[in-house]
PDB file of C-alpha atoms in Angstrom:
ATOM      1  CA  UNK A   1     -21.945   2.129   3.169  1.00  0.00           C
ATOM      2  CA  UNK A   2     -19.954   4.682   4.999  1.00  0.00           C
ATOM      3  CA  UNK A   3     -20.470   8.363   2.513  1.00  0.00           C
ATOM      4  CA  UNK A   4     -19.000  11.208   2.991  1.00  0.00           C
ATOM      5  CA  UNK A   5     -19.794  14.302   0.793  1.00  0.00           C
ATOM      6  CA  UNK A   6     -18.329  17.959   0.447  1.00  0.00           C
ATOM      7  CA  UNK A   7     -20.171  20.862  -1.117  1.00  0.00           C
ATOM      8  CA  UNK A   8     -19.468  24.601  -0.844  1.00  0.00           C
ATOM      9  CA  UNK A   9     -16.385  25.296  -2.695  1.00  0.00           C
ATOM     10  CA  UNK A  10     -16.057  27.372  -5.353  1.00  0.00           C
ATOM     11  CA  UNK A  11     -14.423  30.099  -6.280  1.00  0.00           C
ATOM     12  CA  UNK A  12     -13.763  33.453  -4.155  1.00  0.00           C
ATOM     13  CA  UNK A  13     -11.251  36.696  -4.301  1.00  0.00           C
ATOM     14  CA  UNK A  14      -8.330  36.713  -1.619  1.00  0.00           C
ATOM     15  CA  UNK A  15      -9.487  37.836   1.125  1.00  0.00           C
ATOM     16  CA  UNK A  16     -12.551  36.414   1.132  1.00  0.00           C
ATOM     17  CA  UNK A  17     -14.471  33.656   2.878  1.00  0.00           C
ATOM     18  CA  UNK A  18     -16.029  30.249   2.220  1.00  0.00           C
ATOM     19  CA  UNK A  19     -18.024  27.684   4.620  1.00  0.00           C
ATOM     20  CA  UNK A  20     -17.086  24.085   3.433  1.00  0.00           C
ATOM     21  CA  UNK A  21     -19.476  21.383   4.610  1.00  0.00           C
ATOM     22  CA  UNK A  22     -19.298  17.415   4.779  1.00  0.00           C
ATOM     23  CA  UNK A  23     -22.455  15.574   4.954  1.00  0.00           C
ATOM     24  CA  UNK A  24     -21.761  11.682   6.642  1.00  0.00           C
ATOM     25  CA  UNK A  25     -23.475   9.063   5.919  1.00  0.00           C
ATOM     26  CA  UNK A  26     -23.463   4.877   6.189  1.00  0.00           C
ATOM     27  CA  UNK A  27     -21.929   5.371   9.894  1.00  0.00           C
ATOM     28  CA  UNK A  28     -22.099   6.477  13.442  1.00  0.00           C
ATOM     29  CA  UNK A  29     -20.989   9.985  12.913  1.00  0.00           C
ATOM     30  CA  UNK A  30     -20.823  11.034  16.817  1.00  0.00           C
ATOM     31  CA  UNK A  31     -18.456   8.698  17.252  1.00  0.00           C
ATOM     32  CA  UNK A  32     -15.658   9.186  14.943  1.00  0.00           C
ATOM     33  CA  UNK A  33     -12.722  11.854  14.867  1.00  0.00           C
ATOM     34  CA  UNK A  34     -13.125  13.893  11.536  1.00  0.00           C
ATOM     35  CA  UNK A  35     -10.488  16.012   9.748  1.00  0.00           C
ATOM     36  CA  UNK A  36      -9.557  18.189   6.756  1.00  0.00           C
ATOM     37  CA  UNK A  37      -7.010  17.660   4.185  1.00  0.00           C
ATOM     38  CA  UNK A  38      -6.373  19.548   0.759  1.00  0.00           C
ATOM     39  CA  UNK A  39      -4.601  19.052  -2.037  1.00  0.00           C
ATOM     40  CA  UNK A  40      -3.406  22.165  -4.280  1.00  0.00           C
ATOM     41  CA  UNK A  41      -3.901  21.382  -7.999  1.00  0.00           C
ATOM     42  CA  UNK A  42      -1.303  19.175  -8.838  1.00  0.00           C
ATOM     43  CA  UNK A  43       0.576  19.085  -5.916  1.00  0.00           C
ATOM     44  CA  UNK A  44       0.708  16.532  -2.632  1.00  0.00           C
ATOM     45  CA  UNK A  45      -1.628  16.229   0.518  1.00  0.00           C
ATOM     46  CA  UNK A  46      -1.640  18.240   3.271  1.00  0.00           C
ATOM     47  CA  UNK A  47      -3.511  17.986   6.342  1.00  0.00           C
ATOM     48  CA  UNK A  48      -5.835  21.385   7.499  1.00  0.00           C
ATOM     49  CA  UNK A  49      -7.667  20.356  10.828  1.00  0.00           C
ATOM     50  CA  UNK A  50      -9.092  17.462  13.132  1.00  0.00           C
ATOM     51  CA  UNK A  51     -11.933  18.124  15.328  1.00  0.00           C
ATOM     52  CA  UNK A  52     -12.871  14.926  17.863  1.00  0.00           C
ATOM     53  CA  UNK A  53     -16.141  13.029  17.995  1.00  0.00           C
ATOM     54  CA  UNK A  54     -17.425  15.667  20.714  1.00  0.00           C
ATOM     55  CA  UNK A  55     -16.106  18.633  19.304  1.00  0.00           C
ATOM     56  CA  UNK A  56     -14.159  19.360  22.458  1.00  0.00           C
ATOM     57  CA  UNK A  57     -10.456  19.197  20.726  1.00  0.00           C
ATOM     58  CA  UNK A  58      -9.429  20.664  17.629  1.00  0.00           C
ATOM     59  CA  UNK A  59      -5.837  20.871  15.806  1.00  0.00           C
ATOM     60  CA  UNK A  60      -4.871  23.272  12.823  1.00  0.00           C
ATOM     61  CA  UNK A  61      -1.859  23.256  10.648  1.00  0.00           C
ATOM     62  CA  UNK A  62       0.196  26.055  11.161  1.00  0.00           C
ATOM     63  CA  UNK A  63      -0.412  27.329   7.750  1.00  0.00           C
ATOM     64  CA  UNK A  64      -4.513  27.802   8.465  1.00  0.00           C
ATOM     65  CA  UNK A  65      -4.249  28.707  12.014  1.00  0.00           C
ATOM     66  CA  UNK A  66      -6.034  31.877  13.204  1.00  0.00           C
ATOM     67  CA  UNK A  67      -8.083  31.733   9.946  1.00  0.00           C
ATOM     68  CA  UNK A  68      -9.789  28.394   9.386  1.00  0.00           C
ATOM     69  CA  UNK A  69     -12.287  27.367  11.695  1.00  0.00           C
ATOM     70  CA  UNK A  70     -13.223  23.519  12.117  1.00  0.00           C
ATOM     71  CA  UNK A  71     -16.470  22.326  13.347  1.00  0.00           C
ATOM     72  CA  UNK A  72     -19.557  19.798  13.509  1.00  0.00           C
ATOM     73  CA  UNK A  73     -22.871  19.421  14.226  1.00  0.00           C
ATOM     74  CA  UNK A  74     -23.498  15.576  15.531  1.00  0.00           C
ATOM     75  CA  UNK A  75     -27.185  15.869  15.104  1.00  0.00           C
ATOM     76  CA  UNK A  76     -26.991  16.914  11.409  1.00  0.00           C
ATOM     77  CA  UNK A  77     -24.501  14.467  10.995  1.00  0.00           C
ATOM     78  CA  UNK A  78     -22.217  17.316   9.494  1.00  0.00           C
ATOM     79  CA  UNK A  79     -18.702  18.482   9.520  1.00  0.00           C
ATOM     80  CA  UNK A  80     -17.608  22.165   8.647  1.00  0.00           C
ATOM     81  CA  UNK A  81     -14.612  24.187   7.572  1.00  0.00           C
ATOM     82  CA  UNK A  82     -15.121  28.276   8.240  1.00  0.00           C
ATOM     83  CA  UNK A  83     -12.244  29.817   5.766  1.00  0.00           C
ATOM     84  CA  UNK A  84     -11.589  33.116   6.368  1.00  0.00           C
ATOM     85  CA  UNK A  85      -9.099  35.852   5.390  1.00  0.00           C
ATOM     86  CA  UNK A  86      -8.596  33.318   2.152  1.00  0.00           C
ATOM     87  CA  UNK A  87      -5.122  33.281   0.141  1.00  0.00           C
ATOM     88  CA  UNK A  88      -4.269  32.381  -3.224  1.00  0.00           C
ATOM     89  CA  UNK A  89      -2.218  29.322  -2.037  1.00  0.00           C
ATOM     90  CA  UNK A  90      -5.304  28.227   0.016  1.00  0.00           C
ATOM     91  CA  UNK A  91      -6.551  27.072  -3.661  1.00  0.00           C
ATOM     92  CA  UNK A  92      -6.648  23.457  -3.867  1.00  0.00           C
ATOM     93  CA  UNK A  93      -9.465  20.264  -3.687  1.00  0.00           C
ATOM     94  CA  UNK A  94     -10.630  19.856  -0.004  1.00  0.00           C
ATOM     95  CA  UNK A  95     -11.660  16.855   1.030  1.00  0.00           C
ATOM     96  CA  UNK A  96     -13.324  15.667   4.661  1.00  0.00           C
ATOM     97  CA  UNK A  97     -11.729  12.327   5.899  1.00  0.00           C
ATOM     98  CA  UNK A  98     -12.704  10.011   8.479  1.00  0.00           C
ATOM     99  CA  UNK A  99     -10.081   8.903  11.497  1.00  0.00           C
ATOM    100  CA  UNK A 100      -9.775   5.301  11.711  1.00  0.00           C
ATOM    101  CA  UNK A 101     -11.368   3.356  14.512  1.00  0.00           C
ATOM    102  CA  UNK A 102      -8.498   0.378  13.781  1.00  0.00           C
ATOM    103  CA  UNK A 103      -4.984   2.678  13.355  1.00  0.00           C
ATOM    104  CA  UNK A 104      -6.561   5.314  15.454  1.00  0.00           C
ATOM    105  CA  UNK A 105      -5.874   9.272  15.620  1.00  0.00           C
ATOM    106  CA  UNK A 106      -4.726  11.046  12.431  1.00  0.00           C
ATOM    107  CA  UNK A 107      -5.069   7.682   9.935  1.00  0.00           C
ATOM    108  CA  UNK A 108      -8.089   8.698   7.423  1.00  0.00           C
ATOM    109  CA  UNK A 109      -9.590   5.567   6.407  1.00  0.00           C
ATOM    110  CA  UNK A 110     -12.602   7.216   4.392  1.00  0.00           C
ATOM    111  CA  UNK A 111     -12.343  10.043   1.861  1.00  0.00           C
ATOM    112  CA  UNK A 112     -15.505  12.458   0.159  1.00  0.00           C
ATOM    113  CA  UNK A 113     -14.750  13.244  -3.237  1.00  0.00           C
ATOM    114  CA  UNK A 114     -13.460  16.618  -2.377  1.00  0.00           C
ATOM    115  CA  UNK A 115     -14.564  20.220  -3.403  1.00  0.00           C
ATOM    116  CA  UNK A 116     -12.380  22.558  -5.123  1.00  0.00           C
ATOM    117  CA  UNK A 117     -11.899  26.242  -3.476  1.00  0.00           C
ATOM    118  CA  UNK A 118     -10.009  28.761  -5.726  1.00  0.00           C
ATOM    119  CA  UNK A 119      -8.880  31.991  -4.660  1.00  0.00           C
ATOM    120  CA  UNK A 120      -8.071  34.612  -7.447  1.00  0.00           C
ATOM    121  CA  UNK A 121      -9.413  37.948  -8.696  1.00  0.00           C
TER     122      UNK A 121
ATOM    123  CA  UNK B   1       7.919  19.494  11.802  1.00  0.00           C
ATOM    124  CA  UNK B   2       8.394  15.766  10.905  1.00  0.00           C
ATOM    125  CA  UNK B   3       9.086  15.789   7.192  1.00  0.00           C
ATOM    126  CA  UNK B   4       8.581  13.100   4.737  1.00  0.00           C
ATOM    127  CA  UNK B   5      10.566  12.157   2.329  1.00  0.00           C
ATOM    128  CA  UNK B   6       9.984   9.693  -0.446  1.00  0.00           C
ATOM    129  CA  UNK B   7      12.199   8.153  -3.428  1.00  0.00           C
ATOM    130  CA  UNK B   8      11.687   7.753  -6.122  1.00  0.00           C
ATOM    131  CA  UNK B   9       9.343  10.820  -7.165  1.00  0.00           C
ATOM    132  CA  UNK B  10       8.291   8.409 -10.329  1.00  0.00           C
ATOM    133  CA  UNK B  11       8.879   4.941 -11.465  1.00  0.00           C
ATOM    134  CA  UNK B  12       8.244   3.041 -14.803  1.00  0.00           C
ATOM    135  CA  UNK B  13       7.105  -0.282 -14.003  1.00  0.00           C
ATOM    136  CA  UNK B  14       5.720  -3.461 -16.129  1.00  0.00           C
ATOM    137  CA  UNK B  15       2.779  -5.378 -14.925  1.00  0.00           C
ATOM    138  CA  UNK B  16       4.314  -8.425 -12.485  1.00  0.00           C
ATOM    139  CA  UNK B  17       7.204  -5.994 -11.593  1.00  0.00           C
ATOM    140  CA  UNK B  18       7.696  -6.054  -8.300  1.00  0.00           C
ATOM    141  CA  UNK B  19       8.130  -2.280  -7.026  1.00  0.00           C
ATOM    142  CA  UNK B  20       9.186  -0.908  -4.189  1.00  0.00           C
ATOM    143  CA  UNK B  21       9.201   2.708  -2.834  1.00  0.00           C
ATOM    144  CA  UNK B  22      10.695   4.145   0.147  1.00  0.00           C
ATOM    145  CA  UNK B  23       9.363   6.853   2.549  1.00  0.00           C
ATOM    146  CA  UNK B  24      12.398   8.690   5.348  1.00  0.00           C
ATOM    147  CA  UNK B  25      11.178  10.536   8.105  1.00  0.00           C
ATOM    148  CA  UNK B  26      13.665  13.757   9.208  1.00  0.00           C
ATOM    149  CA  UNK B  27      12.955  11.799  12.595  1.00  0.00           C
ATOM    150  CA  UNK B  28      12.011   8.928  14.820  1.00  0.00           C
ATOM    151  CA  UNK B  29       8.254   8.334  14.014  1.00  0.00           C
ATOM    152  CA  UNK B  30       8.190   4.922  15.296  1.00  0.00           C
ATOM    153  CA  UNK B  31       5.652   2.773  13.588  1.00  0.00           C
ATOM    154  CA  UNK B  32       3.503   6.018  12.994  1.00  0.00           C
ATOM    155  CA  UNK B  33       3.571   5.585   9.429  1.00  0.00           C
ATOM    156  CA  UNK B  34       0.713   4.736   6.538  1.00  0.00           C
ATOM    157  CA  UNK B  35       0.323   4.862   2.784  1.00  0.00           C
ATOM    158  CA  UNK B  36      -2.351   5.953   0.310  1.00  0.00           C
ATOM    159  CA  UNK B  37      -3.034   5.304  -3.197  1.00  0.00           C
ATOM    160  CA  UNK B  38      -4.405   8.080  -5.056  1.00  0.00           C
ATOM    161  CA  UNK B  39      -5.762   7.868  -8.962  1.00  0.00           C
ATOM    162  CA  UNK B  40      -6.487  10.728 -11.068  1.00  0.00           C
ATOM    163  CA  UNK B  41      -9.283  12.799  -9.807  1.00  0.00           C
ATOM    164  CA  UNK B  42     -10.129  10.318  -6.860  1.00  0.00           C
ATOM    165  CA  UNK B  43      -9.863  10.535  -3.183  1.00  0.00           C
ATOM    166  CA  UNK B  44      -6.545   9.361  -1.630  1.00  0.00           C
ATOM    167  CA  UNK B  45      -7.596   5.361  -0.465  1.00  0.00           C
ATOM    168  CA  UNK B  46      -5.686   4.292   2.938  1.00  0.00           C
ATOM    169  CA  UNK B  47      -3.429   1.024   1.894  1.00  0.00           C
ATOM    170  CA  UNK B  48      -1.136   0.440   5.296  1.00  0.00           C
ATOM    171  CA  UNK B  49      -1.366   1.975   8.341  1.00  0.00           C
ATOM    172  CA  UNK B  50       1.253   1.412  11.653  1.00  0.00           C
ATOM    173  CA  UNK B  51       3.811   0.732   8.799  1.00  0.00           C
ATOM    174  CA  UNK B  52       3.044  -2.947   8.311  1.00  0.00           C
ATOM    175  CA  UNK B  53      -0.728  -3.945   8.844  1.00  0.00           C
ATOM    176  CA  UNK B  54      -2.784  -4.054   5.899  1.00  0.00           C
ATOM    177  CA  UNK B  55      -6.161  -2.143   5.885  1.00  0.00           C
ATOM    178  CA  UNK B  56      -9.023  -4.239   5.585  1.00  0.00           C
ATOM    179  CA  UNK B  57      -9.797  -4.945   1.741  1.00  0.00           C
ATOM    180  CA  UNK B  58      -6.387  -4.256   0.124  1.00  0.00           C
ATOM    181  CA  UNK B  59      -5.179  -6.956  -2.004  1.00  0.00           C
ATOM    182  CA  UNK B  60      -1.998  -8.558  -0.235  1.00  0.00           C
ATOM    183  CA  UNK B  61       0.361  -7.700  -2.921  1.00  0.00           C
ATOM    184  CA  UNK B  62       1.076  -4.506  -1.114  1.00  0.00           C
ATOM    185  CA  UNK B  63       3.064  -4.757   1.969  1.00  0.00           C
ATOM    186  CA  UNK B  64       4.885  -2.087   4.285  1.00  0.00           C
ATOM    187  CA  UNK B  65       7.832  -2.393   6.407  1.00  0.00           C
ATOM    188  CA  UNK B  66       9.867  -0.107   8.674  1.00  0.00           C
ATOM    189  CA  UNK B  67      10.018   1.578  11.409  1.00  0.00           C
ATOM    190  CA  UNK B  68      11.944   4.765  12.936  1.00  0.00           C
ATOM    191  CA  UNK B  69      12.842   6.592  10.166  1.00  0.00           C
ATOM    192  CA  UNK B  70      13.209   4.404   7.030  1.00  0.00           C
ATOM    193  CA  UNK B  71       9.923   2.502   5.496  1.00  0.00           C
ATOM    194  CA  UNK B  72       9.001   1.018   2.289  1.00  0.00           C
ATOM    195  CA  UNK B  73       5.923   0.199   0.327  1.00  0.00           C
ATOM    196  CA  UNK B  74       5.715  -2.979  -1.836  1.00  0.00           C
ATOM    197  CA  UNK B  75       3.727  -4.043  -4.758  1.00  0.00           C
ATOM    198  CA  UNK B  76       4.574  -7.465  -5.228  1.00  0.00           C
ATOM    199  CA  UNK B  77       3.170  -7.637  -8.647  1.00  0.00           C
ATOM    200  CA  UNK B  78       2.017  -4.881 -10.210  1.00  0.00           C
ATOM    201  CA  UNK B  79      -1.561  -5.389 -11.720  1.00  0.00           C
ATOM    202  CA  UNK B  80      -2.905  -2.573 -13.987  1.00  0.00           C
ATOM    203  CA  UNK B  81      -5.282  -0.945 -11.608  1.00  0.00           C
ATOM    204  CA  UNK B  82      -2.153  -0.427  -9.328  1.00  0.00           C
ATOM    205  CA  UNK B  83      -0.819   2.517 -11.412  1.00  0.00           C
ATOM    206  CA  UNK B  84      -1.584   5.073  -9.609  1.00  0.00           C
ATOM    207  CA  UNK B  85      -0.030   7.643  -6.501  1.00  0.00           C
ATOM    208  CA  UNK B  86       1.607   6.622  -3.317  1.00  0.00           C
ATOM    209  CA  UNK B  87       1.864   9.064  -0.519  1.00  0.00           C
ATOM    210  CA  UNK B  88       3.639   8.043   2.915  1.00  0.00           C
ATOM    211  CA  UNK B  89       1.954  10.355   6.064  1.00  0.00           C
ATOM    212  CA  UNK B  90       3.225  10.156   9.279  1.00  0.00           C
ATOM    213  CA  UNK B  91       0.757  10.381  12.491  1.00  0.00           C
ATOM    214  CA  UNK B  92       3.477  10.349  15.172  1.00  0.00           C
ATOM    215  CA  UNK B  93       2.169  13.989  15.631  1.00  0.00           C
ATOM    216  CA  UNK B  94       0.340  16.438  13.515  1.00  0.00           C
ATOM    217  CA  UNK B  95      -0.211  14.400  10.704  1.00  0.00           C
ATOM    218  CA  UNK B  96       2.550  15.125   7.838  1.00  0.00           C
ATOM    219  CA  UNK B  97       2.752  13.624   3.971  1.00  0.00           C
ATOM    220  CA  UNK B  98       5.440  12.681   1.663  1.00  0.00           C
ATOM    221  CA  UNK B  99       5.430  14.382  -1.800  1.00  0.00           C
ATOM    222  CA  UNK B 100       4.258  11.200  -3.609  1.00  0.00           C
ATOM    223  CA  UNK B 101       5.616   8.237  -6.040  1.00  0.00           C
ATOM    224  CA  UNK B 102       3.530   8.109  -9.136  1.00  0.00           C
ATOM    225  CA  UNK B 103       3.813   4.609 -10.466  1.00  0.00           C
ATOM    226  CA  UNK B 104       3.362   4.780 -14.750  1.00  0.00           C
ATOM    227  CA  UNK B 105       3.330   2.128 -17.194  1.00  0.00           C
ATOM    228  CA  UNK B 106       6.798   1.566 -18.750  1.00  0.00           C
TER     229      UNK B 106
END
């Protein structure tokens, strides 16, 4: 059973940082195209990053660029989010979500349960 | 940026309704085009992807059509776990969502 499972939010003041992690399980994690997506309390969706299966390309939304920092480690079977330089409109539930190996680049066929950052003082 | 936009932003429905919801692109997207569900506090679950082909699993009520810049979502009869969230997202390019169609019990 393909898992995947966020930890490492919480809350921090603006201008802080937090190091989001996404432990996979139930698949072949080295081979699949991971990204980030958030959703601010209440609001819509919005895709953060996508790092590929070997770590070689990465995308950012404009709205994280320069301070988010997207990675994995294949043999931990682990995806990561560096936040950095954190704003108050950066609060919102982040989940880790799996590219699909049938629709292909950018489709996000599994979901973790999220973790929520918030940023106030 | 491709923007999404979907109508209506809710809908009353009856179990057996048949509902539809519609999802416009600000541009050509193609077939680049898939829909989630989302319930309260649960991850977003991928219904349709490439605007018409059903992800493995979902009950065939729900069916997509479109392409370019106009698409729709159907429910062709609304069962009571189907009140939920629908979000269109584009992947033509960096991957883009509509602001959502919550679906409540009338």
């Amino acid at each position: 059973e393909v898992q995947l499972v966020e930890s490492g939010g919480g809350l921090v003041q603006p201008g802080g940082s937090l190091r989001l992690s996404c432990a996979a399980s139930g698949f072949t994690f080295s081979s699949y195209e991971m990204n980030w997506v958030r959703q601010a309390p209440g609001k819509g969706l919005e895709w953060v990053s996508y790092i590929s299966s070997s770590g070689s390309t990465i995308y950012y939304a404009d709205s994280v660029k320069g301070r988010f920092t997207i990675s994995r480690d294949n043999a931990k079977n682990s995806l990561y989010l560096q936040m950095n330089s954190l704003r108050a409109e950066d609060t919102a539930v982040y989940y880790c979500a799996r590219d699909s190996p049938a629709a292909g680049l950018f489709v996000f066929d599994y979901w973790g349960q999220g973790t929520l950052v918030t940023v106030s003082s | 940026a491709i923007q999404l936009t979907q109508s209506p932003s809710s809908l009353s429905a009856s179990v057996g309704d048949r509902v539809t919801i519609t999802c416009r692109a600000s541009q050509g997207i193609s077939s680049a085009l898939a829909w989630y569900q989302q319930k309260p506090g649960k991850a977003p679950k991928l219904l349709i992807y490439d605007a018409s082909s059903l992800e493995s699993g979902v009950p065939s009520r729900f069916s997509g059509s479109g392409s370019g810049t106009d698409f729709t979502l159907t429910i062709s009869s609304l069962q009571p776990e189907d009140f939920a969230t629908y979000y269109c997202q584009q992947f033509n390019n960096y991957p883009a969502f509509g602001g959502g169609t919550k679906v409540e019990i009338k």
